[in-house]
Amino acid sequence: MMAVAAALVVAQTALADDKLVDSVSVDVATGSKVQMVRFSAAKDWDVKWFQSNGTNLSGYWEASTGIWRENAYMNQPGVEHKLWDIGFTP
């Protein structure tokens, strides 16, 4: 997991001039029977629409993927269950 986080940081530095990705993040959480890790990358559109009275409409895209792991699926110790989540926000 740390290798993936390091790779994301290196990729961010390498792509800084191209502005393909503005930011990356790694989310990690753990509980007594559940662990989760998620990786995401985002790009600000850097566009302002409908500017009026100091307000505007803008946006960004974000792509993410993550995995949840349960160690005691259906309350049975040692029975593991995984769930992947994939997201895209325009």
PDB file of C-alpha atoms in Angstrom:
ATOM      1  CA  MET A   1       0.000   0.000   0.000  1.00  0.00           C
ATOM      2  CA  MET A   2       2.811   2.431   0.784  1.00  0.00           C
ATOM      3  CA  ALA A   3       4.362   1.627  -2.604  1.00  0.00           C
ATOM      4  CA  VAL A   4       1.141   2.640  -4.343  1.00  0.00           C
ATOM      5  CA  ALA A   5       1.002   5.884  -2.360  1.00  0.00           C
ATOM      6  CA  ALA A   6       4.615   6.641  -3.298  1.00  0.00           C
ATOM      7  CA  ALA A   7       3.862   5.876  -6.954  1.00  0.00           C
ATOM      8  CA  LEU A   8       0.930   8.311  -6.861  1.00  0.00           C
ATOM      9  CA  VAL A   9       3.148  11.057  -5.456  1.00  0.00           C
ATOM     10  CA  VAL A  10       5.806  10.420  -8.110  1.00  0.00           C
ATOM     11  CA  ALA A  11       3.155  10.386 -10.846  1.00  0.00           C
ATOM     12  CA  GLN A  12       1.785  13.687  -9.548  1.00  0.00           C
ATOM     13  CA  THR A  13       5.230  15.268  -9.767  1.00  0.00           C
ATOM     14  CA  ALA A  14       5.861  13.840 -13.231  1.00  0.00           C
ATOM     15  CA  LEU A  15       2.528  15.106 -14.577  1.00  0.00           C
ATOM     16  CA  ALA A  16       2.631  18.538 -12.919  1.00  0.00           C
ATOM     17  CA  ASP A  17       3.574  20.358 -16.140  1.00  0.00           C
ATOM     18  CA  ASP A  18       0.910  18.596 -18.210  1.00  0.00           C
ATOM     19  CA  LYS A  19      -1.776  19.254 -15.594  1.00  0.00           C
ATOM     20  CA  LEU A  20      -3.425  15.923 -16.331  1.00  0.00           C
ATOM     21  CA  VAL A  21      -3.945  15.477 -12.581  1.00  0.00           C
ATOM     22  CA  ASP A  22      -4.066  18.274 -10.005  1.00  0.00           C
ATOM     23  CA  SER A  23      -4.225  16.140  -6.877  1.00  0.00           C
ATOM     24  CA  VAL A  24      -4.131  12.582  -5.601  1.00  0.00           C
ATOM     25  CA  SER A  25      -5.272  11.093  -2.318  1.00  0.00           C
ATOM     26  CA  VAL A  26      -5.114   7.873  -0.350  1.00  0.00           C
ATOM     27  CA  ASP A  27      -7.794   7.054   2.229  1.00  0.00           C
ATOM     28  CA  VAL A  28      -7.153   4.318   4.792  1.00  0.00           C
ATOM     29  CA  ALA A  29      -9.494   3.170   7.557  1.00  0.00           C
ATOM     30  CA  THR A  30      -9.687   0.221   9.902  1.00  0.00           C
ATOM     31  CA  GLY A  31     -12.062  -1.180  12.474  1.00  0.00           C
ATOM     32  CA  SER A  32     -12.212  -4.330  14.573  1.00  0.00           C
ATOM     33  CA  LYS A  33     -13.515  -6.441  11.652  1.00  0.00           C
ATOM     34  CA  VAL A  34     -13.225  -4.152   8.602  1.00  0.00           C
ATOM     35  CA  GLN A  35     -10.379  -2.496   6.701  1.00  0.00           C
ATOM     36  CA  MET A  36     -10.612  -0.082   3.754  1.00  0.00           C
ATOM     37  CA  VAL A  37      -8.205   1.630   1.357  1.00  0.00           C
ATOM     38  CA  ARG A  38      -9.111   3.985  -1.491  1.00  0.00           C
ATOM     39  CA  PHE A  39      -6.996   5.803  -4.104  1.00  0.00           C
ATOM     40  CA  SER A  40      -8.213   8.814  -6.088  1.00  0.00           C
ATOM     41  CA  ALA A  41      -7.019  11.445  -8.555  1.00  0.00           C
ATOM     42  CA  ALA A  42      -8.680  14.771  -9.405  1.00  0.00           C
ATOM     43  CA  LYS A  43      -8.422  17.570 -11.961  1.00  0.00           C
ATOM     44  CA  ASP A  44      -9.887  21.053 -11.517  1.00  0.00           C
ATOM     45  CA  TRP A  45     -11.541  22.275 -14.726  1.00  0.00           C
ATOM     46  CA  ASP A  46     -10.249  25.805 -14.058  1.00  0.00           C
ATOM     47  CA  VAL A  47     -13.305  27.271 -15.826  1.00  0.00           C
ATOM     48  CA  LYS A  48     -15.857  29.737 -14.444  1.00  0.00           C
ATOM     49  CA  TRP A  49     -19.370  29.773 -15.888  1.00  0.00           C
ATOM     50  CA  PHE A  50     -22.286  32.085 -15.073  1.00  0.00           C
ATOM     51  CA  GLN A  51     -20.198  34.686 -13.229  1.00  0.00           C
ATOM     52  CA  SER A  52     -22.448  37.107 -11.384  1.00  0.00           C
ATOM     53  CA  ASN A  53     -22.205  39.116  -8.149  1.00  0.00           C
ATOM     54  CA  GLY A  54     -18.967  37.400  -7.094  1.00  0.00           C
ATOM     55  CA  THR A  55     -20.315  33.873  -7.627  1.00  0.00           C
ATOM     56  CA  ASN A  56     -19.753  31.357 -10.402  1.00  0.00           C
ATOM     57  CA  LEU A  57     -20.216  27.751 -11.393  1.00  0.00           C
ATOM     58  CA  SER A  58     -17.129  25.565 -11.839  1.00  0.00           C
ATOM     59  CA  GLY A  59     -16.248  21.908 -11.592  1.00  0.00           C
ATOM     60  CA  TYR A  60     -13.718  19.120 -11.432  1.00  0.00           C
ATOM     61  CA  TRP A  61     -13.438  15.430 -12.236  1.00  0.00           C
ATOM     62  CA  GLU A  62     -12.358  12.763  -9.797  1.00  0.00           C
ATOM     63  CA  ALA A  63     -11.712   9.071 -10.378  1.00  0.00           C
ATOM     64  CA  SER A  64     -11.339   6.646  -7.494  1.00  0.00           C
ATOM     65  CA  THR A  65     -11.098   2.988  -6.660  1.00  0.00           C
ATOM     66  CA  GLY A  66     -11.091   1.277  -3.314  1.00  0.00           C
ATOM     67  CA  ILE A  67     -11.434  -2.034  -1.555  1.00  0.00           C
ATOM     68  CA  TRP A  68     -13.212  -2.983   1.656  1.00  0.00           C
ATOM     69  CA  ARG A  69     -12.252  -6.188   3.485  1.00  0.00           C
ATOM     70  CA  GLU A  70     -14.334  -7.774   6.213  1.00  0.00           C
ATOM     71  CA  ASN A  71     -12.565 -10.305   8.465  1.00  0.00           C
ATOM     72  CA  ALA A  72     -15.662 -11.840  10.066  1.00  0.00           C
ATOM     73  CA  TYR A  73     -18.207 -12.012   7.258  1.00  0.00           C
ATOM     74  CA  MET A  74     -21.699 -12.772   8.608  1.00  0.00           C
ATOM     75  CA  ASN A  75     -20.117 -12.781  12.116  1.00  0.00           C
ATOM     76  CA  GLN A  76     -18.056 -15.893  11.352  1.00  0.00           C
ATOM     77  CA  PRO A  77     -14.449 -15.347  12.476  1.00  0.00           C
ATOM     78  CA  GLY A  78     -11.913 -16.115   9.767  1.00  0.00           C
ATOM     79  CA  VAL A  79     -14.438 -15.846   6.925  1.00  0.00           C
ATOM     80  CA  GLU A  80     -13.256 -13.016   4.678  1.00  0.00           C
ATOM     81  CA  HIS A  81     -15.326 -10.995   2.215  1.00  0.00           C
ATOM     82  CA  LYS A  82     -14.126  -8.199  -0.121  1.00  0.00           C
ATOM     83  CA  LEU A  83     -15.990  -5.408  -1.870  1.00  0.00           C
ATOM     84  CA  TRP A  84     -14.509  -3.159  -4.581  1.00  0.00           C
ATOM     85  CA  ASP A  85     -15.819   0.328  -5.257  1.00  0.00           C
ATOM     86  CA  ILE A  86     -15.088   2.393  -8.357  1.00  0.00           C
ATOM     87  CA  GLY A  87     -16.186   5.990  -8.781  1.00  0.00           C
ATOM     88  CA  PHE A  88     -16.091   8.808 -11.306  1.00  0.00           C
ATOM     89  CA  THR A  89     -17.338  12.307 -10.558  1.00  0.00           C
ATOM     90  CA  PRO A  90     -17.612  14.766 -13.439  1.00  0.00           C
TER      91      PRO A  90
END
